[in-house]
Coordinates of C-alpha atoms and ligand atoms in Angstrom, one line a residue:
M1 CA 1.7 -17.1 18.2
R2 CA 1.9 -12.5 18.6
S3 CA 2.9 -10.7 15.6
R4 CA 1.6 -7.1 14.5
E5 CA 0.4 -5.0 12.4
V6 CA -0.2 -1.9 11.1
R7 CA -4.1 -0.5 10.4
L8 CA -5.9 2.3 9.2
I9 CA -7.5 3.6 11.8
A10 CA -8.9 7.5 10.0
R11 CA -9.0 8.0 6.6
P12 CA -6.6 10.9 5.4
E13 CA -7.3 14.3 4.2
G14 CA -4.8 15.8 1.5
A15 CA -1.4 13.6 1.9
P16 CA -1.7 11.1 5.1
R17 CA -0.7 11.3 8.1
P18 CA 1.3 9.3 10.8
A19 CA -1.7 9.8 13.1
D20 CA -3.8 8.2 10.1
F21 CA -2.5 5.0 11.5
E22 CA -1.8 2.6 14.6
L23 CA 0.5 -0.7 14.9
A24 CA -1.1 -2.8 16.8
E25 CA -0.5 -6.0 18.5
V26 CA -2.5 -9.7 17.7
D27 CA -2.7 -12.8 18.7
L28 CA -2.8 -16.0 15.8
P29 CA -4.8 -19.2 16.2
N30 CA -3.0 -21.8 15.3
P31 CA -4.3 -22.8 11.9
K32 CA -6.8 -24.5 10.8
P33 CA -7.4 -26.5 8.0
G34 CA -7.5 -24.0 5.1
Q35 CA -5.6 -22.5 6.3
L36 CA -1.4 -21.1 7.3
L37 CA 0.1 -18.8 9.0
V38 CA 3.6 -16.2 6.7
R39 CA 6.5 -14.8 8.7
N40 CA 6.5 -12.0 5.7
E41 CA 9.5 -11.0 5.5
W42 CA 8.2 -7.9 2.2
L43 CA 5.6 -5.6 2.3
S44 CA 4.3 -3.6 -1.3
L45 CA 4.2 -0.3 -0.4
D46 CA 1.0 1.2 -2.9
P47 CA -0.4 4.1 -4.7
H48 CA -3.6 2.2 -4.6
Q49 CA -3.9 1.5 -1.4
R50 CA -4.3 5.7 -0.9
R51 CA -6.9 5.8 -3.5
R52 CA -8.6 2.8 -0.8
M53 CA -8.6 5.1 1.8
L54 CA -11.1 7.3 0.3
D55 CA -14.3 6.0 0.7
L56 CA -15.6 7.9 -2.2
A57 CA -18.2 5.4 -3.1
D58 CA -18.2 5.9 -7.4
G59 CA -17.7 1.8 -7.7
S60 CA -13.7 2.7 -8.3
M61 CA -12.4 0.5 -6.0
P62 CA -13.6 -0.9 -2.8
P63 CA -12.7 1.4 0.5
F64 CA -10.7 -0.4 3.1
A65 CA -12.6 -0.1 6.0
L66 CA -11.0 1.8 9.7
G67 CA -9.8 0.1 11.9
A68 CA -8.4 -3.2 9.3
V69 CA -5.0 -4.0 7.5
P70 CA -4.9 -2.4 4.1
A71 CA -5.0 -5.4 2.0
G72 CA -1.3 -5.2 -0.1
R73 CA 1.0 -7.8 -1.8
A74 CA 3.9 -9.3 0.9
V75 CA 6.2 -11.7 0.8
G76 CA 7.5 -14.8 3.2
E77 CA 7.7 -17.2 4.4
V78 CA 5.3 -20.6 5.7
I79 CA 5.6 -21.6 8.9
A80 CA 2.9 -23.3 9.9
S81 CA 0.7 -24.9 7.4
E82 CA -3.5 -26.8 6.8
V83 CA -3.5 -26.1 3.1
P84 CA -2.4 -29.8 1.1
G85 CA 0.2 -28.4 -1.7
F86 CA 1.8 -25.8 0.8
A87 CA 4.6 -26.2 3.1
V88 CA 6.7 -25.2 5.3
G89 CA 10.0 -23.5 4.4
D90 CA 7.5 -22.6 0.8
R91 CA 7.9 -18.7 0.0
I92 CA 5.1 -17.1 -1.0
L93 CA 3.3 -14.3 -2.0
N94 CA 0.1 -13.1 -0.8
H95 CA -2.0 -9.9 -0.5
A96 CA -2.8 -10.0 2.7
G97 CA -1.5 -6.3 3.7
W98 CA 1.0 -4.6 6.5
R99 CA 1.3 -7.8 8.4
E100 CA 4.2 -9.2 9.9
V101 CA 2.4 -13.2 10.3
A102 CA -0.8 -13.0 8.4
L103 CA -3.3 -16.4 8.3
I104 CA -4.7 -16.7 5.2
D105 CA -7.6 -18.5 4.9
T106 CA -7.6 -20.5 1.6
G107 CA -11.3 -19.9 1.6
R108 CA -11.7 -16.9 2.3
D109 CA -9.1 -14.9 1.0
R110 CA -6.9 -14.7 -2.2
A111 CA -5.2 -17.9 -3.6
P112 CA -1.5 -16.8 -2.1
E113 CA 1.4 -18.2 -4.4
R114 CA 4.2 -20.4 -4.5
L115 CA 7.4 -18.2 -5.0
D116 CA 10.3 -20.0 -7.3
S117 CA 12.6 -20.4 -4.5
N118 CA 15.8 -19.8 -6.7
P119 CA 19.2 -18.7 -4.6
G120 CA 19.5 -15.9 -6.8
T121 CA 16.5 -14.5 -7.3
P122 CA 15.4 -12.3 -4.3
I123 CA 12.1 -13.0 -2.8
Q124 CA 11.4 -8.9 -3.2
W125 CA 11.3 -9.2 -7.2
Y126 CA 8.5 -10.8 -6.5
L127 CA 7.0 -7.8 -5.8
G128 CA 8.8 -5.9 -8.2
P129 CA 11.1 -6.8 -11.3
L130 CA 9.4 -11.0 -11.0
G131 CA 5.6 -9.3 -9.7
A132 CA 3.5 -6.3 -10.2
S133 CA 4.6 -3.4 -10.3
A134 CA 6.7 -4.6 -13.5
L135 CA 3.6 -6.2 -15.3
T136 CA 2.0 -3.7 -15.3
A137 CA 4.7 -2.0 -17.3
Y138 CA 4.4 -4.3 -19.6
V139 CA 0.9 -5.8 -20.5
G140 CA 0.7 -1.2 -20.0
L141 CA 2.5 -1.4 -23.0
F142 CA 2.3 -3.9 -25.4
D143 CA -1.4 -4.7 -24.6
V144 CA -2.9 -2.3 -22.9
A145 CA -0.9 0.8 -25.1
E146 CA -0.4 -2.1 -27.9
M147 CA 3.2 -0.4 -28.5
R148 CA 4.3 -0.3 -32.1
P149 CA 8.3 -0.5 -33.4
D150 CA 8.5 3.2 -34.6
D151 CA 6.7 4.3 -31.1
V152 CA 7.2 7.7 -29.5
V153 CA 7.0 7.1 -26.2
Y154 CA 5.7 9.1 -22.9
V155 CA 6.0 7.9 -19.3
S156 CA 4.4 9.9 -16.2
A157 CA 6.0 9.1 -12.9
A158 CA 8.3 7.6 -14.6
A159 CA 11.4 7.2 -11.8
G160 CA 9.1 5.2 -9.8
A161 CA 8.4 1.0 -9.7
V162 CA 5.6 0.5 -12.6
G163 CA 6.8 4.1 -13.8
G164 CA 10.9 3.1 -14.1
L165 CA 10.1 -0.5 -15.9
A166 CA 8.1 1.2 -18.4
V167 CA 10.5 3.5 -19.1
Q168 CA 13.0 0.5 -19.2
I169 CA 11.0 -2.6 -21.1
A170 CA 10.5 0.9 -23.2
K171 CA 14.0 1.8 -24.6
V172 CA 15.3 -1.6 -24.8
T173 CA 13.1 -2.3 -26.8
G174 CA 13.7 0.4 -29.3
H175 CA 11.5 3.2 -28.7
T176 CA 12.3 6.8 -28.1
V177 CA 11.5 7.3 -25.3
I178 CA 10.4 10.9 -22.1
G179 CA 10.2 10.8 -19.0
S180 CA 9.7 12.4 -16.2
A181 CA 9.0 13.0 -13.1
G182 CA 9.3 15.9 -9.3
S183 CA 12.5 16.3 -9.5
T184 CA 16.0 17.3 -11.6
A185 CA 17.4 15.2 -9.3
K186 CA 14.7 12.2 -10.5
A187 CA 14.8 14.2 -14.4
D188 CA 19.0 12.8 -14.3
F189 CA 18.0 9.9 -13.4
I190 CA 15.3 8.7 -15.4
R191 CA 17.4 9.7 -18.4
D192 CA 21.6 8.4 -17.1
E193 CA 20.4 5.4 -15.6
L194 CA 17.5 4.4 -16.8
G195 CA 18.6 5.4 -20.4
A196 CA 15.4 7.3 -21.7
D197 CA 16.6 10.4 -24.8
A198 CA 15.2 12.7 -22.5
A199 CA 12.8 13.7 -19.4
F200 CA 12.1 16.6 -17.3
S201 CA 10.6 17.9 -14.1
Y202 CA 7.2 18.3 -13.7
R203 CA 8.1 21.3 -11.3
D204 CA 9.9 22.9 -13.5
G205 CA 6.4 24.9 -15.4
P206 CA 3.3 24.0 -17.0
V207 CA 4.3 19.3 -18.2
A208 CA 2.2 21.0 -21.8
E209 CA 5.6 22.6 -22.2
L210 CA 7.7 21.0 -21.0
L211 CA 6.7 17.7 -23.1
G212 CA 6.3 19.8 -26.3
R213 CA 10.3 20.9 -25.5
S214 CA 11.6 17.5 -24.5
A215 CA 9.0 15.6 -27.9
P216 CA 9.3 17.8 -30.2
V217 CA 7.5 15.9 -32.9
G218 CA 5.1 14.7 -30.8
I219 CA 4.2 11.4 -28.6
D220 CA 2.5 8.2 -30.2
L221 CA 2.2 6.2 -27.4
Y222 CA 1.4 7.8 -23.2
F223 CA 1.3 5.5 -20.4
D224 CA 0.1 7.6 -17.4
N225 CA 0.2 7.1 -14.0
V226 CA 0.0 10.2 -12.9
G227 CA -3.6 12.1 -14.7
G228 CA -4.6 15.5 -14.2
E229 CA -2.2 18.2 -15.7
H230 CA -0.2 14.6 -17.0
L231 CA -3.0 13.5 -19.3
E232 CA -3.9 17.1 -20.3
A233 CA -0.6 17.7 -22.3
A234 CA 0.4 13.9 -23.3
L235 CA -3.9 14.5 -24.9
G236 CA -2.1 18.0 -26.6
A237 CA 1.0 15.8 -27.8
L238 CA -0.3 12.6 -29.2
R239 CA -0.1 12.4 -32.5
T240 CA -2.9 11.1 -35.0
G241 CA -4.1 7.4 -33.8
G242 CA -1.8 8.2 -31.2
R243 CA -2.6 5.4 -27.9
V244 CA -2.2 6.1 -24.3
A245 CA -2.1 3.0 -20.8
L246 CA -4.2 4.6 -18.3
C247 CA -2.8 2.9 -15.6
G248 CA -2.9 5.4 -12.3
A249 CA -3.7 9.1 -11.6
I250 CA -1.6 10.0 -8.9
S251 CA -2.4 12.8 -8.7
N252 CA -6.0 12.7 -7.2
Y253 CA -5.3 9.5 -5.1
N254 CA -4.9 12.6 -2.0
A255 CA -8.2 14.7 -2.6
D256 CA -11.7 14.3 -1.8
G257 CA -13.7 13.7 -4.6
P258 CA -13.2 12.4 -8.4
A259 CA -10.7 13.9 -10.5
G260 CA -13.0 15.9 -13.6
A261 CA -11.7 15.4 -17.0
P262 CA -8.9 16.4 -19.0
S263 CA -10.3 19.2 -20.8
N264 CA -8.5 19.0 -24.5
L265 CA -11.0 15.3 -24.0
F266 CA -12.4 15.7 -28.2
A267 CA -8.6 16.0 -28.8
A268 CA -9.4 11.5 -28.5
V269 CA -12.6 12.1 -31.8
T270 CA -9.8 14.4 -33.4
K271 CA -7.0 12.4 -33.8
G272 CA -7.8 9.5 -33.4
L273 CA -7.1 8.1 -29.9
T274 CA -7.0 5.7 -28.0
L275 CA -7.2 5.5 -23.9
R276 CA -7.5 2.4 -22.4
G277 CA -8.6 2.1 -18.8
F278 CA -6.3 -1.6 -17.3
M279 CA -5.5 -3.3 -13.4
V280 CA -2.8 -5.3 -13.8
A281 CA -4.8 -8.1 -12.2
M282 CA -6.8 -8.4 -15.8
Y283 CA -4.3 -9.0 -17.2
E284 CA -2.7 -12.9 -14.9
K285 CA -2.6 -14.6 -17.0
R286 CA 0.9 -12.6 -19.1
T287 CA 2.8 -13.5 -16.6
E288 CA 4.8 -16.1 -17.2
D289 CA 5.7 -15.4 -20.6
F290 CA 6.3 -11.3 -19.2
R291 CA 8.4 -13.4 -15.7
R292 CA 10.2 -15.4 -19.4
Q293 CA 11.2 -12.4 -20.5
M294 CA 11.8 -10.5 -17.3
R295 CA 14.8 -12.5 -15.8
E296 CA 16.2 -11.9 -19.5
W297 CA 16.8 -8.8 -19.5
L298 CA 17.3 -8.8 -15.7
A299 CA 19.9 -11.6 -16.2
A300 CA 21.9 -9.1 -19.8
G301 CA 21.3 -6.4 -16.5
K302 CA 19.4 -4.7 -19.9
V303 CA 16.9 -3.7 -16.9
V304 CA 17.9 -1.8 -13.9
Y305 CA 15.7 -2.3 -10.3
P306 CA 16.4 0.6 -8.0
E307 CA 14.5 -0.4 -4.0
A308 CA 13.2 2.2 -1.5
I309 CA 13.3 -0.1 1.4
F310 CA 12.4 0.7 5.3
D311 CA 13.2 -2.0 7.4
G312 CA 10.8 -3.2 9.7
I313 CA 7.2 -2.4 11.0
E314 CA 7.8 0.2 12.0
G315 CA 8.4 1.7 8.7
V316 CA 5.4 1.3 7.5
A317 CA 3.6 4.6 7.7
P318 CA 7.0 6.5 7.2
G319 CA 7.5 4.8 4.2
F320 CA 4.6 4.7 2.6
I321 CA 3.8 8.4 3.6
A322 CA 7.3 9.1 1.8
M323 CA 6.6 6.9 -1.7
L324 CA 3.2 9.2 -2.4
A325 CA 5.6 12.2 -1.6
G326 CA 7.6 11.5 -4.3
D327 CA 10.7 11.0 -1.8
T328 CA 11.3 7.0 -3.1
V329 CA 12.4 6.0 -6.3
G330 CA 12.0 2.9 -7.1
K331 CA 9.6 0.0 -5.8
A332 CA 9.1 1.1 -1.9
L333 CA 9.0 -2.0 0.3
V334 CA 9.7 -2.4 3.2
R335 CA 11.9 -5.5 4.8
L336 CA 10.8 -7.4 8.1
D337 CA 13.8 -9.0 10.2
G338 CA 11.3 -12.0 11.6
R339 CA 13.1 -14.6 12.8
D340 CA 13.0 -14.2 16.7
L341 CA 8.9 -14.4 15.7
R342 CA 9.7 -17.2 14.2
T343 CA 12.1 -18.8 16.6
S344 CA 9.7 -17.6 19.9
T345 CA 7.7 -20.5 17.9
N346 CA 7.1 -24.5 17.3
Y347 CA 5.7 -23.3 14.2
G348 CA 9.4 -24.3 11.6
Ligands
NAP1 N1 -3.5 -0.1 -12.9 C1 -3.1 -1.2 -12.6 O1 -2.8 -1.8 -12.1 C2 -2.2 -0.5 -11.5 C3 -1.5 -1.3 -11.5 C4 0.0 -0.5 -9.9 C5 0.2 0.4 -9.9 N2 -0.6 1.7 -10.4 C6 -0.3 3.1 -10.6 O2 1.1 3.1 -11.4 C7 1.0 4.6 -10.5 C8 3.2 3.9 -9.8 O3 2.6 3.7 -9.5 P1 4.1 3.3 -8.9 O4 3.5 1.4 -7.7 O5 5.1 2.8 -10.1 O6 4.7 4.2 -7.0 P2 5.9 4.8 -7.2 O7 5.4 5.5 -9.0 O8 7.6 4.1 -6.9 O9 5.2 6.3 -6.6 C9 4.5 7.2 -6.9 C10 5.0 8.3 -7.2 O10 4.5 9.8 -7.8 C11 4.3 10.3 -7.7 N3 3.3 11.5 -7.8 C12 3.0 11.4 -6.0 N4 2.0 12.7 -5.8 C13 1.7 13.5 -7.3 C14 1.2 14.2 -7.9 N5 0.4 15.3 -7.5 N6 1.5 13.9 -9.8 C15 2.5 14.0 -9.9 N7 3.3 12.4 -9.1 C16 3.3 12.7 -8.6 C17 5.7 10.0 -7.1 O11 7.6 10.9 -7.7 P3 7.7 11.8 -8.1 O12 8.9 13.0 -6.8 O13 7.1 12.0 -10.5 O14 6.0 13.0 -7.5 C18 5.6 9.4 -6.2 O15 7.4 8.5 -5.9 C19 0.4 4.8 -10.2 O16 -1.3 6.1 -9.9 C20 -0.4 3.6 -9.3 O17 -2.0 4.1 -8.9 C21 -1.6 1.2 -11.5

C-alpha cells in the first residue's frame, strides 16, 4: 500500500522554511509478526520537534536524522495487525510522526497506546486535553512546581497548547493567574476566554516591566515555556520560596547554539527558589489520575480547548512553521482524511 510522509531534508537556519521539508510517497509492506499498520487521523505539531532539528550534541535531546520523518505523536485507526491485543478498527496513539499510514514495529518502536473509543471523546483530544499537552500542564503545576493554594502563578506562551491548559488548570483550582503571549489579541484571549486575572503581550516592552505591572505583589510559581528574557523576568518577580517548572525554552529553539543562562540566576540563591526541569514522559504514571480530572473539567465546561487545524499531509510543514511563528492559538494539529487510502487496499 502507498502512503505519504513528511521528511526533514535540511537543518533549519533560524525559523524553518518549507524547503527544509519534503513530501514523499512510500510503499508499505504487509505487517509481519509484531507489526501493525495504522491510518493516522490526526498528527501533533510540537515545538520539541523544532528543537530536535538542531544538531547541538549538547546531550539534551537526540537530533532528528536528515532524510527521515521527524518522530512525533499521532492518533489513528489500526488497519492491519500482527500484534496480539491490537485488532483492526482499534484507535491508537503512536509516536511514528508525520505519516499518513505508519508501520509500527512493537519490537523496535515506542509502544502504541489503545484509546478508549467513547463517541463523546474526539480522538484528537488524546493529543491535547487528554494527552501530552495537558499532562504536561498538569504535572508541571502539581508535581514539578508543587502548586500551593495561595500561589500567584505566571504562565508564558499562555495562548498555546500547554500554556493555555496551565492557565485554566491553575484558575479552576482557585489561583491568581497571569499569562503572556505574542500579541494583544492573544493577551485578550488569555484573559477573556481562558479566565486569567491579567495578561500581556511580550511585544509591548521589556518582559520584566510588563510582568511587574501585571503582578505588582510578585509571583510564587512560574510555568516556563519560553526561557530567555521571560525566565529572567520571572526570576526577578518570584517571591521567597518561589518555584519554577522548566517546561520549555521556545525562545531559543531557532538559535544555532545553546542558550545563555539567565543573568540574574543568583536570585535563586537569595530567594531560596526551586527551578525544576521535567519531560512529560517522566510522569506517564500520572496519566490515569490526570485524565479522570480533565474529563470532569471538560464535561463541566471548566476547561476550553481551542485547536488550530491544518488539513492534509500537505499541511504539516505550513502548520509547523505557523505554530512556531506564533500564528496559532491552542493546540496545533494536522487532520488527515485517509479514507481513500484505506478503501484502496484489502485492509480493514
Ligand atoms: N517538558 C515537556 O515534556 C514538554 C512537553 C510539551 C511541550 N513542552 C514545551 O512547552 C512549550 C509550549 O509547547 P506547546 O506545544 O504548547 O506549543 P504552543 O505554545 O502551542 O506553540 C508555541 C508558541 O510559542 C510561542 N513562541 C514562539 N517563539 C517564541 C519566542 N521567541 N518567544 C516567546 N514565545 C514564542 C508562540 O506563541 P506567541 O504568539 O505567544 O509567541 C507559539 O505559538 C514549548 O517550549 C515546548 O517545548 C515541553
